[in-house]
Coordinates of C-alpha atoms in Angstrom, one line a residue:
Chain A
X1 CA 10.4 31.3 -16.0
X2 CA 8.4 30.4 -19.1
X3 CA 10.0 26.9 -18.9
X4 CA 8.7 26.5 -15.4
X5 CA 5.3 27.8 -16.4
X6 CA 4.9 25.4 -19.3
X7 CA 6.2 22.5 -17.2
X8 CA 3.7 23.2 -14.5
X9 CA 0.9 23.4 -17.1
X10 CA 2.0 20.0 -18.4
X11 CA 1.8 18.6 -14.9
X12 CA -1.7 20.0 -14.5
X13 CA -2.7 18.4 -17.8
X14 CA -1.2 15.1 -16.7
X15 CA -3.2 15.3 -13.4
X16 CA -6.3 15.9 -15.4
X17 CA -5.7 12.9 -17.7
X18 CA -4.8 10.6 -14.8
X19 CA -7.8 11.8 -12.8
X20 CA -10.2 11.2 -15.7
X21 CA -8.7 7.8 -16.3
X22 CA -9.2 7.0 -12.6
X23 CA -12.8 7.9 -13.0
X24 CA -13.1 5.5 -16.0
X25 CA -11.4 2.5 -14.4
X26 CA -13.2 3.2 -11.1
X27 CA -11.1 1.0 -8.7
X28 CA -7.4 1.1 -8.2
X29 CA -7.3 -2.7 -8.8
X30 CA -7.5 -4.4 -12.1
X31 CA -10.6 -6.6 -12.4
X32 CA -9.9 -10.2 -11.7
X33 CA -9.7 -12.5 -14.8
X34 CA -12.1 -15.3 -15.3
X35 CA -11.2 -18.8 -16.4
X36 CA -9.8 -21.9 -14.8
X37 CA -6.2 -21.5 -15.9
X38 CA -5.8 -18.0 -14.5
X39 CA -2.8 -17.6 -12.3
X40 CA -3.5 -15.7 -9.1
X41 CA -1.5 -12.5 -9.1
X42 CA 1.4 -12.1 -6.7
X43 CA -0.5 -9.3 -5.0
X44 CA -3.6 -11.4 -4.6
X45 CA -1.6 -14.3 -3.1
X46 CA 0.2 -12.0 -0.7
X47 CA -3.0 -10.4 0.3
X48 CA -4.5 -13.8 0.9
X49 CA -1.6 -15.0 2.9
X50 CA -1.6 -12.0 5.2
X51 CA -5.3 -11.5 5.8
X52 CA -6.9 -14.9 6.1
X53 CA -10.2 -14.7 4.4
X54 CA -13.1 -14.1 6.8
X55 CA -14.9 -17.4 6.3
X56 CA -18.3 -18.0 7.8
X57 CA -20.3 -21.2 7.8
X58 CA -23.4 -21.8 5.6
X59 CA -25.6 -21.9 8.8
X60 CA -24.2 -18.6 9.9
X61 CA -25.3 -17.1 6.6
X62 CA -28.7 -18.8 7.0
X63 CA -29.1 -17.2 10.5
X64 CA -28.1 -13.8 9.1
X65 CA -30.7 -14.1 6.3
X66 CA -33.4 -15.3 8.6
X67 CA -32.7 -12.6 11.2
X68 CA -32.7 -9.9 8.5
X69 CA -29.2 -8.7 9.4
X70 CA -28.9 -5.1 8.4
X71 CA -26.8 -4.3 5.4
X72 CA -26.4 -7.9 4.3
X73 CA -25.8 -8.5 0.6
X74 CA -25.2 -12.0 -0.7
X75 CA -23.3 -12.6 -4.0
X76 CA -23.4 -15.8 -6.0
X77 CA -20.2 -16.1 -8.0
X78 CA -21.1 -19.3 -9.9
X79 CA -22.1 -19.2 -13.5
X80 CA -25.6 -18.0 -14.3
X81 CA -27.0 -21.5 -15.3
X82 CA -26.0 -22.9 -11.9
X83 CA -27.6 -19.9 -10.3
X84 CA -30.8 -20.5 -12.2
X85 CA -30.9 -24.1 -11.0
X86 CA -30.5 -23.3 -7.4
X87 CA -29.2 -20.5 -5.2
X88 CA -29.3 -19.1 -1.7
X89 CA -32.4 -17.0 -1.2
X90 CA -31.8 -13.3 -1.6
X91 CA -28.5 -13.9 -3.4
X92 CA -27.6 -11.9 -6.5
X93 CA -25.7 -13.6 -9.4
X94 CA -22.4 -12.0 -10.3
X95 CA -19.6 -13.0 -12.7
X96 CA -16.1 -12.0 -11.4
X97 CA -15.8 -9.3 -14.0
X98 CA -19.2 -7.9 -12.9
X99 CA -18.0 -7.2 -9.4
X100 CA -16.8 -3.7 -10.6
X101 CA -20.4 -2.6 -10.3
X102 CA -20.6 -3.6 -6.6
X103 CA -19.8 -0.3 -4.9
X104 CA -18.8 -0.1 -1.2
X105 CA -21.6 1.2 1.1
X106 CA -21.2 2.1 4.7
X107 CA -22.4 -0.6 7.1
X108 CA -22.7 -3.2 4.4
X109 CA -21.7 -6.8 4.9
X110 CA -20.9 -8.8 1.7
X111 CA -21.1 -12.6 1.7
X112 CA -19.8 -14.4 -1.3
X113 CA -20.1 -18.0 -2.2
X114 CA -19.3 -20.2 -5.2
X115 CA -18.0 -23.8 -5.5
X116 CA -14.5 -22.6 -6.2
X117 CA -12.0 -21.5 -3.5
X118 CA -9.8 -19.7 -6.1
X119 CA -12.7 -17.7 -7.4
X120 CA -13.7 -16.8 -3.8
X121 CA -10.2 -15.7 -3.1
X122 CA -9.9 -13.5 -6.2
X123 CA -13.2 -11.9 -5.5
X124 CA -12.4 -11.2 -1.9
X125 CA -9.0 -9.7 -2.7
X126 CA -10.6 -7.5 -5.4
X127 CA -13.5 -6.3 -3.2
X128 CA -11.2 -5.6 -0.2
X129 CA -9.0 -3.6 -2.6
X130 CA -11.9 -1.5 -3.8
X131 CA -12.7 -0.5 -0.2
X132 CA -15.3 -3.0 1.0
X133 CA -14.8 -3.2 4.7
X134 CA -16.6 -6.5 5.5
X135 CA -16.4 -9.4 3.0
X136 CA -17.1 -12.9 4.1
X137 CA -16.8 -16.2 2.2
X138 CA -19.1 -19.1 2.8
X139 CA -16.9 -22.1 3.8
X140 CA -17.6 -24.8 1.3
X141 CA -19.7 -22.6 -0.9
X142 CA -23.0 -23.9 -2.4
X143 CA -22.4 -27.5 -1.5
X144 CA -22.1 -26.5 2.2
X145 CA -25.4 -24.6 1.9
X146 CA -27.0 -27.8 0.6
X147 CA -25.6 -30.1 3.3
X148 CA -25.5 -27.7 6.3
X149 CA -28.7 -25.8 5.8
X150 CA -31.0 -27.7 3.4
X151 CA -30.4 -31.3 4.6
X152 CA -28.5 -31.1 7.9
X153 CA -28.0 -34.0 10.2
X154 CA -29.5 -32.9 13.5
X155 CA -28.2 -34.3 16.8
X156 CA -27.4 -33.1 20.3
X157 CA -28.4 -29.9 22.0
X158 CA -28.4 -27.9 18.8
X159 CA -30.9 -30.2 17.1
X160 CA -33.9 -28.0 17.6
X161 CA -32.3 -24.8 16.4
X162 CA -30.6 -26.5 13.4
X163 CA -33.8 -28.2 12.4
X164 CA -35.8 -25.0 12.7
X165 CA -33.3 -23.1 10.6
X166 CA -33.4 -25.7 7.9
X167 CA -37.2 -25.8 7.8
X168 CA -37.2 -22.0 7.5
X169 CA -35.4 -22.4 4.2
X170 CA -37.6 -25.4 3.2
X171 CA -34.9 -27.9 4.1
X172 CA -35.2 -31.4 5.3
X173 CA -33.3 -32.0 8.5
X174 CA -32.4 -35.6 9.2
X175 CA -31.6 -37.3 12.5
X176 CA -28.7 -39.3 11.3
X177 CA -26.9 -39.7 8.0
X178 CA -29.5 -40.6 5.4
X179 CA -27.7 -43.7 4.1
X180 CA -27.2 -44.9 7.7
X181 CA -30.8 -44.9 8.7
X182 CA -33.4 -44.4 6.0
X183 CA -36.2 -45.3 8.5
X184 CA -35.9 -42.0 10.3
X185 CA -35.4 -39.7 7.4
X186 CA -38.2 -41.1 5.3
X187 CA -40.8 -39.5 7.6
X188 CA -38.9 -36.4 8.1
X189 CA -40.4 -34.1 5.4
X190 CA -41.8 -30.8 6.6
X191 CA -44.5 -31.7 9.2
X192 CA -42.7 -35.0 9.9
X193 CA -39.6 -33.2 10.9
X194 CA -41.3 -32.1 14.1
X195 CA -41.7 -35.7 15.1
X196 CA -38.1 -36.3 14.4
X197 CA -37.2 -33.5 16.8
X198 CA -39.6 -34.7 19.4
X199 CA -38.1 -38.2 19.0
X200 CA -34.7 -36.6 19.5
X201 CA -35.9 -34.8 22.6
X202 CA -37.5 -38.0 24.0
X203 CA -34.3 -39.9 23.6
X204 CA -32.8 -37.2 25.8
X205 CA -29.7 -36.4 23.8
Chain B
X1 CA 7.5 42.1 -6.0
X2 CA 10.3 40.0 -7.5
X3 CA 12.8 39.9 -4.7
X4 CA 12.0 41.6 -1.4
X5 CA 15.5 40.9 0.0
X6 CA 18.1 40.7 -2.7
X7 CA 20.5 38.5 -0.8
X8 CA 17.9 35.8 -0.8
X9 CA 17.0 33.6 -3.7
X10 CA 13.3 33.6 -4.4
X11 CA 11.2 30.7 -3.4
X12 CA 10.5 27.8 -5.7
X13 CA 7.4 27.6 -7.8
X14 CA 4.6 26.5 -5.4
X15 CA 3.3 23.9 -7.8
X16 CA 6.7 22.3 -8.4
X17 CA 7.4 22.4 -4.6
X18 CA 3.9 20.8 -4.1
X19 CA 4.5 18.0 -6.6
X20 CA 7.9 17.3 -5.1
X21 CA 6.3 17.2 -1.6
X22 CA 3.6 14.9 -3.0
X23 CA 6.3 12.6 -4.4
X24 CA 8.0 12.5 -1.0
X25 CA 4.6 11.6 0.6
X26 CA 4.1 8.9 -2.0
X27 CA 7.6 7.5 -1.4
X28 CA 6.8 7.3 2.3
X29 CA 3.6 5.4 1.6
X30 CA 5.3 3.1 -0.8
X31 CA 8.4 2.4 1.2
X32 CA 7.2 2.6 4.8
X33 CA 3.4 2.1 4.4
X34 CA 2.7 5.3 6.3
X35 CA 2.5 9.0 5.6
X36 CA 4.1 12.1 7.0
X37 CA 3.5 13.7 10.4
X38 CA 4.6 16.4 12.8
X39 CA 2.3 16.5 15.8
X40 CA 2.9 12.8 16.6
X41 CA 6.6 13.6 17.2
X42 CA 5.6 16.3 19.7
X43 CA 3.1 13.9 21.3
X44 CA 5.9 11.3 21.8
X45 CA 8.2 14.0 23.2
X46 CA 5.5 15.1 25.6
X47 CA 4.7 11.6 26.7
X48 CA 8.4 10.9 27.2
X49 CA 8.7 14.1 29.3
X50 CA 5.7 13.1 31.5
X51 CA 7.1 9.6 31.9
X52 CA 10.4 11.0 33.2
X53 CA 8.6 13.1 35.8
X54 CA 5.6 11.0 36.7
X55 CA 5.8 7.5 35.2
X56 CA 2.5 6.4 36.6
X57 CA 0.6 9.3 35.0
X58 CA 2.2 8.5 31.6
X59 CA 1.3 4.8 31.7
X60 CA -2.3 5.3 32.9
X61 CA -3.2 8.1 30.5
X62 CA -4.5 6.5 27.3
X63 CA -3.3 9.3 25.0
X64 CA 0.2 9.6 26.5
X65 CA 0.7 5.8 26.8
X66 CA -0.2 5.3 23.2
X67 CA 2.5 7.8 22.2
X68 CA 5.3 6.3 24.3
X69 CA 7.8 4.5 22.2
X70 CA 9.3 1.4 23.8
X71 CA 12.6 2.0 22.2
X72 CA 12.9 5.6 23.5
X73 CA 12.6 8.9 21.8
X74 CA 15.2 8.4 19.1
X75 CA 13.7 5.0 18.0
X76 CA 10.4 6.6 17.2
X77 CA 9.6 7.0 13.4
X78 CA 8.0 10.4 13.6
X79 CA 10.6 11.9 16.0
X80 CA 13.4 10.8 13.6
X81 CA 11.3 12.1 10.7
X82 CA 11.0 15.5 12.3
X83 CA 14.7 15.7 13.0
X84 CA 15.1 15.0 9.3
X85 CA 12.7 17.9 8.5
X86 CA 14.9 20.3 10.5
X87 CA 18.1 19.0 8.8
X88 CA 16.5 19.3 5.4
X89 CA 15.1 22.7 6.1
X90 CA 18.4 24.0 7.4
X91 CA 20.3 22.7 4.3
X92 CA 17.7 24.2 1.9
X93 CA 17.8 27.6 3.6
X94 CA 21.6 27.6 3.9
X95 CA 22.0 26.9 0.1
X96 CA 19.4 29.6 -0.7
X97 CA 20.9 32.2 1.7
X98 CA 17.8 32.2 3.8
X99 CA 19.3 31.3 7.2
X100 CA 19.1 34.1 9.8
X101 CA 18.1 34.6 13.5
X102 CA 15.1 36.9 13.5
X103 CA 11.4 37.1 14.3
X104 CA 9.3 37.1 11.2
X105 CA 6.1 39.1 11.7
X106 CA 3.6 41.3 9.8
X107 CA 4.5 44.9 9.0
X108 CA 2.3 46.2 11.8
X109 CA 3.2 43.9 14.7
X110 CA 5.9 44.3 17.3
X111 CA 8.3 41.6 18.3
X112 CA 6.8 41.0 21.7
X113 CA 3.1 40.7 20.6
X114 CA 4.3 38.5 17.7
X115 CA 6.0 36.1 20.1
X116 CA 3.1 36.0 22.5
X117 CA 0.7 35.2 19.6
X118 CA 3.1 32.5 18.4
X119 CA 3.3 30.8 21.8
X120 CA -0.5 31.1 22.4
X121 CA -1.4 30.0 18.9
X122 CA 1.0 27.1 19.2
X123 CA -0.6 26.0 22.4
X124 CA -4.1 26.3 20.9
X125 CA -3.0 24.3 17.9
X126 CA -1.6 21.6 20.3
X127 CA -5.1 21.2 21.8
X128 CA -6.6 20.9 18.4
X129 CA -4.1 18.4 17.2
X130 CA -4.6 16.2 20.2
X131 CA -8.4 16.1 19.6
X132 CA -8.0 15.7 15.8
X133 CA -5.3 13.0 16.1
X134 CA -2.9 15.0 13.9
X135 CA -2.1 18.2 12.2
X136 CA -1.6 19.7 8.7
X137 CA 0.9 16.9 8.0
X138 CA -0.5 13.8 9.6
X139 CA -4.2 14.6 8.9
X140 CA -4.5 17.1 6.1
X141 CA -1.7 15.9 3.8
X142 CA -1.5 12.2 4.6
X143 CA -5.2 11.6 5.3
X144 CA -6.2 13.9 2.5
X145 CA -4.2 11.8 -0.1
X146 CA -5.7 8.6 1.4
X147 CA -9.2 10.1 1.0
X148 CA -9.9 9.7 4.7
X149 CA -13.3 11.2 5.7
X150 CA -11.9 12.6 9.0
X151 CA -9.0 14.2 7.2
X152 CA -11.2 16.1 4.8
X153 CA -13.5 17.2 7.7
X154 CA -10.3 18.4 9.5
X155 CA -9.1 20.3 6.4
X156 CA -12.5 22.1 6.0
X157 CA -12.8 22.9 9.7
X158 CA -9.2 24.1 10.1
X159 CA -9.2 26.3 7.0
X160 CA -12.6 27.7 7.9
X161 CA -11.5 28.7 11.4
X162 CA -8.2 30.0 10.2
X163 CA -9.9 32.4 7.7
X164 CA -12.2 33.7 10.5
X165 CA -9.4 34.3 13.0
X166 CA -7.1 35.7 10.2
X167 CA -9.9 38.2 9.3
X168 CA -10.3 39.2 13.0
X169 CA -6.5 39.7 13.3
X170 CA -5.9 41.1 9.8
X171 CA -4.4 44.3 11.1
X172 CA -1.2 42.6 12.3
X173 CA -0.5 40.8 9.0
X174 CA -1.4 43.2 6.2
Chain C
X1 CA 6.9 -8.6 -3.6
X2 CA 4.5 -5.7 -3.3
X3 CA 5.1 -2.4 -1.6
X4 CA 5.1 -1.2 1.1
X5 CA 8.2 -2.9 2.3
X6 CA 8.0 -5.0 5.5
X7 CA 10.0 -2.6 7.5
X8 CA 8.2 -2.9 10.9
X9 CA 7.8 0.8 11.2
X10 CA 6.1 0.5 14.6
X11 CA 8.9 -1.6 15.9
X12 CA 11.5 1.2 15.3
X13 CA 13.9 -1.0 13.3
X14 CA 17.0 0.7 12.0
X15 CA 16.1 0.4 8.3
X16 CA 12.7 2.0 9.1
X17 CA 14.4 4.9 10.9
X18 CA 16.8 5.5 8.0
X19 CA 13.7 5.8 5.8
X20 CA 12.2 8.2 8.4
X21 CA 15.3 10.4 8.3
X22 CA 15.4 10.4 4.5
X23 CA 11.7 11.2 4.2
X24 CA 12.0 13.9 6.8
X25 CA 15.0 15.6 5.1
X26 CA 13.1 15.7 1.8
X27 CA 9.9 16.9 3.5
X28 CA 11.8 19.7 5.3
X29 CA 13.6 20.6 2.0
X30 CA 10.3 20.9 0.1
X31 CA 8.6 23.0 2.8
X32 CA 11.5 25.4 3.0
X33 CA 11.9 25.7 -0.8
X34 CA 8.2 26.6 -1.0
X35 CA 8.6 29.3 1.5
X36 CA 6.3 27.7 4.1
X37 CA 8.8 28.1 6.8
X38 CA 8.0 31.8 6.8
X39 CA 5.0 32.9 8.8
X40 CA 4.1 36.1 6.7
X41 CA 4.1 33.9 3.6
X42 CA 2.0 31.2 5.2
X43 CA -0.5 33.9 6.5
X44 CA -0.8 35.3 3.0
X45 CA -3.1 32.3 2.4
X46 CA -5.5 33.5 5.1
X47 CA -5.4 37.1 4.0
X48 CA -5.9 35.9 0.4
X49 CA -2.8 37.8 -0.8
X50 CA -0.6 34.7 -1.5
X51 CA -2.1 31.3 -2.2
X52 CA 1.1 29.4 -1.9
X53 CA -0.2 27.1 0.9
X54 CA -3.2 26.0 -1.2
X55 CA -1.1 25.5 -4.3
X56 CA 1.6 23.4 -2.4
X57 CA -0.9 21.4 -0.3
X58 CA -3.2 20.5 -3.0
X59 CA -0.5 19.7 -5.6
X60 CA 1.0 17.4 -3.0
X61 CA -2.3 15.7 -2.1
X62 CA -3.2 15.3 -5.8
X63 CA 0.3 13.9 -6.7
X64 CA 0.3 11.4 -3.8
X65 CA -3.3 10.4 -4.4
X66 CA -2.9 9.8 -8.1
X67 CA 0.4 8.0 -7.5
X68 CA -1.2 5.6 -5.0
X69 CA -4.2 5.0 -7.2
X70 CA -2.1 4.1 -10.3
X71 CA 0.7 2.2 -8.4
X72 CA -2.1 0.1 -6.8
X73 CA -3.7 -0.4 -10.2
X74 CA -0.3 -1.6 -11.6
X75 CA -0.1 -4.0 -8.7
X76 CA 3.0 -2.3 -7.2
X77 CA 1.4 -1.2 -4.0
X78 CA -1.0 -3.1 -1.7
X79 CA -3.3 -0.3 -0.5
X80 CA -4.7 -2.4 2.3
X81 CA -1.2 -2.2 3.9
X82 CA -1.0 1.6 3.9
X83 CA -2.0 3.0 7.3
X84 CA -5.0 5.3 7.0
X85 CA -5.5 7.7 9.9
X86 CA -8.6 6.7 11.7
X87 CA -11.7 8.9 11.6
X88 CA -13.4 10.3 14.7
X89 CA -16.1 12.6 13.3
X90 CA -16.8 15.0 16.2
X91 CA -13.3 15.3 17.7
X92 CA -11.8 15.9 14.2
X93 CA -14.3 18.7 13.4
X94 CA -13.9 20.4 16.8
X95 CA -10.1 19.7 16.7
X96 CA -9.9 21.1 13.2
X97 CA -11.7 24.4 14.3
X98 CA -9.4 24.7 17.4
X99 CA -6.3 23.9 15.3
X100 CA -7.2 26.3 12.5
X101 CA -7.8 29.1 15.0
X102 CA -4.4 28.4 16.6
X103 CA -2.7 28.3 13.2
X104 CA -4.0 31.7 12.2
X105 CA -2.8 33.1 15.6
X106 CA 0.6 31.4 15.4
X107 CA 1.2 32.0 11.7
X108 CA 2.7 28.6 11.3
X109 CA 1.6 24.9 11.6
X110 CA 3.5 22.3 13.6
X111 CA 5.6 21.0 10.7
X112 CA 6.4 24.5 9.3
X113 CA 7.2 25.7 12.8
X114 CA 10.0 23.1 12.9
X115 CA 11.2 24.4 9.5
X116 CA 11.1 28.0 10.7
X117 CA 12.9 27.1 13.9
X118 CA 15.6 25.2 12.1
X119 CA 16.3 28.2 9.8
X120 CA 16.7 30.6 12.8
X121 CA 13.2 32.1 13.0
X122 CA 12.6 32.7 16.7
X123 CA 8.8 33.0 16.1
X124 CA 9.0 29.4 14.7
X125 CA 10.8 28.2 17.8
X126 CA 8.1 29.9 20.0
X127 CA 5.3 28.3 18.1
X128 CA 7.0 24.9 18.4
X129 CA 7.4 25.4 22.2
X130 CA 3.8 26.5 22.5
X131 CA 2.6 23.5 20.5
X132 CA 4.6 21.1 22.7
X133 CA 3.0 22.7 25.8
X134 CA -0.4 22.5 24.3
X135 CA -0.1 18.8 23.3
X136 CA 1.3 18.0 26.8
X137 CA -1.5 19.8 28.8
X138 CA -4.3 18.6 26.5
X139 CA -2.8 15.1 26.5
X140 CA -2.9 15.1 30.3
X141 CA -6.6 16.1 30.1
X142 CA -7.6 13.4 27.6
X143 CA -8.9 11.0 30.4
X144 CA -11.1 13.8 31.7
X145 CA -12.8 14.2 28.3
X146 CA -12.6 10.5 27.3
X147 CA -16.2 10.3 26.2
X148 CA -15.9 13.1 23.7
X149 CA -12.4 12.1 22.7
X150 CA -13.5 8.6 21.7
X151 CA -16.8 9.7 20.1
X152 CA -17.8 9.3 16.5
X153 CA -15.2 6.6 15.9
X154 CA -15.3 5.1 12.4
X155 CA -11.8 3.5 12.1
X156 CA -10.2 3.8 8.7
X157 CA -13.1 5.4 6.9
X158 CA -12.6 6.5 3.3
X159 CA -14.7 8.9 1.2
X160 CA -15.6 6.2 -1.5
X161 CA -17.2 4.0 1.2
X162 CA -18.9 7.0 2.9
X163 CA -20.4 8.3 -0.4
X164 CA -21.0 5.0 -2.0
X165 CA -19.0 5.8 -5.2
X166 CA -15.9 4.4 -6.6
X167 CA -12.4 5.5 -5.5
X168 CA -11.9 6.6 -9.1
X169 CA -14.8 9.0 -8.9
X170 CA -13.6 10.6 -5.7
X171 CA -10.1 10.8 -7.2
X172 CA -11.5 12.6 -10.3
X173 CA -13.5 15.0 -8.2
X174 CA -10.5 15.9 -6.0
X175 CA -8.3 16.5 -9.1
X176 CA -11.0 18.6 -10.8
X177 CA -11.5 20.6 -7.6
X178 CA -7.8 21.2 -7.2
X179 CA -7.3 22.3 -10.8
X180 CA -10.3 24.7 -10.5
X181 CA -8.9 26.1 -7.2
X182 CA -5.5 26.6 -8.8
X183 CA -7.1 28.5 -11.7
X184 CA -9.1 30.7 -9.3
X185 CA -6.2 31.3 -6.9
X186 CA -4.3 33.4 -9.5
X187 CA -7.4 35.6 -10.0
X188 CA -7.8 36.1 -6.2
X189 CA -4.2 37.0 -5.8
X190 CA -4.4 39.6 -8.6
X191 CA -7.7 41.0 -7.3
X192 CA -6.3 41.4 -3.8
X193 CA -3.1 43.0 -5.1
X194 CA -5.1 45.5 -7.1
X195 CA -7.2 46.3 -4.0
X196 CA -4.2 46.8 -1.8
X197 CA -2.7 49.1 -4.5
X198 CA -6.0 51.2 -4.4
X199 CA -6.1 51.3 -0.6
X200 CA -2.5 52.2 -0.1
X201 CA -1.2 54.0 -3.3

């Protein structure tokens, strides 16, 4: 009987220790490592194979920011110097190891971007493991933001909407590829972009 | 206090039994990716019964349809698990000398009132388990260990109500 | 490869059913050993004379919860592939109240009624029969109360996300709460025994 009692006490002590350590580590996932030569863990790779990462386009993110989507939180995973140079409005700069401080909140939508698919994948696997319900990655990262939102090529029925979205973020929409037709893009800054769009409309495309 | 009926071996230490039960639950999570259950097996049995009498009713009722197993009753995970529960319980009781056909009841309750209360209580639990999507096994134990919000609400509500009803009927158990 | 194994539990494959049988046997064994197949013992919890139910349930929850947390941390288990019972706020509170009232009347819960029935207890068999009838009748009535039945749906909704804290914090609080409850339960049992001795010398 006394053996059982002391064994049970030992189990209780073990539970207390493991529970306290759980509080210290926070999440039941080890923080992702940084560095280029890091090998993606088997668990991460499995997770990525099975749940294709929810990718969104840069213009989708732009629409969410403009429309004030509730619970939206944008995380920039590039290094802080790249963040200082340019970043998506409202984005917060996070290193991979800093993600442990991003706690899940009900109704929140996380959008990640960087210029590195591997980093996006590690961060997504980690955030999903910690209990974030909605995590999206911007397809193409920061460079997609530059080309799709800040200097998009407008054409067709969507020209007006794309141009307006771009100008909302201070971008410069161009009618065709800049190298193909410098004549049109040269007059396309800010107030000029309106003319571009009217030109598009006149041409009836 | 030590042994009420001397032929029977006393029960295991509750903490040891609990930790063993927790390890079984953990093994189920790790191997099968799901926890334990009991009411789901009854729901599948009920849905299968309805299908054999009125197939149209079973297939158009969202609750029953969701508990029908395409492979039949004995290909359903929870039904097989509950058959295992009965086998395991029988073996354990046989080894401990606890098998015996009788009606267990409080010191002040007769056999007939005890069986009426058992049947009625069971039926009321059935209604609760349908609404809550599970019982003490599938919600409280399984969902509790997975930190599900609904499971912890269920635990609080069920224990609270049980204390109230047990207080009102305390004469029959103590 | 990470756990859980790709057994196709929903598909009812033979390996998954072998696991189901093994898990069931061990589950039934534990419940019987703990004495939870006996209605008077189970009811001791609700008359505060015997806290076995609390000790068994919370030891089991704490064990499985800590096991999952640390196996996931070690990379052995992929938590996203463990099925979490979905949350339906209103129905689960109301269902819990109804269930708890029925449990106190019946003296057993569905799982333990199977244990009691298998060991020859006729009251357990009656509870199981009543439970089957209750599930069948209420199941037939689900379309009639579909609005309430489907209300408050939150999917797989875990406490860390609901409270905005880490899973480690919730885990710690549950462990601390369980250990405190264990420490208090011994006192409650002794106090109730002393009171019973005074009332009926």
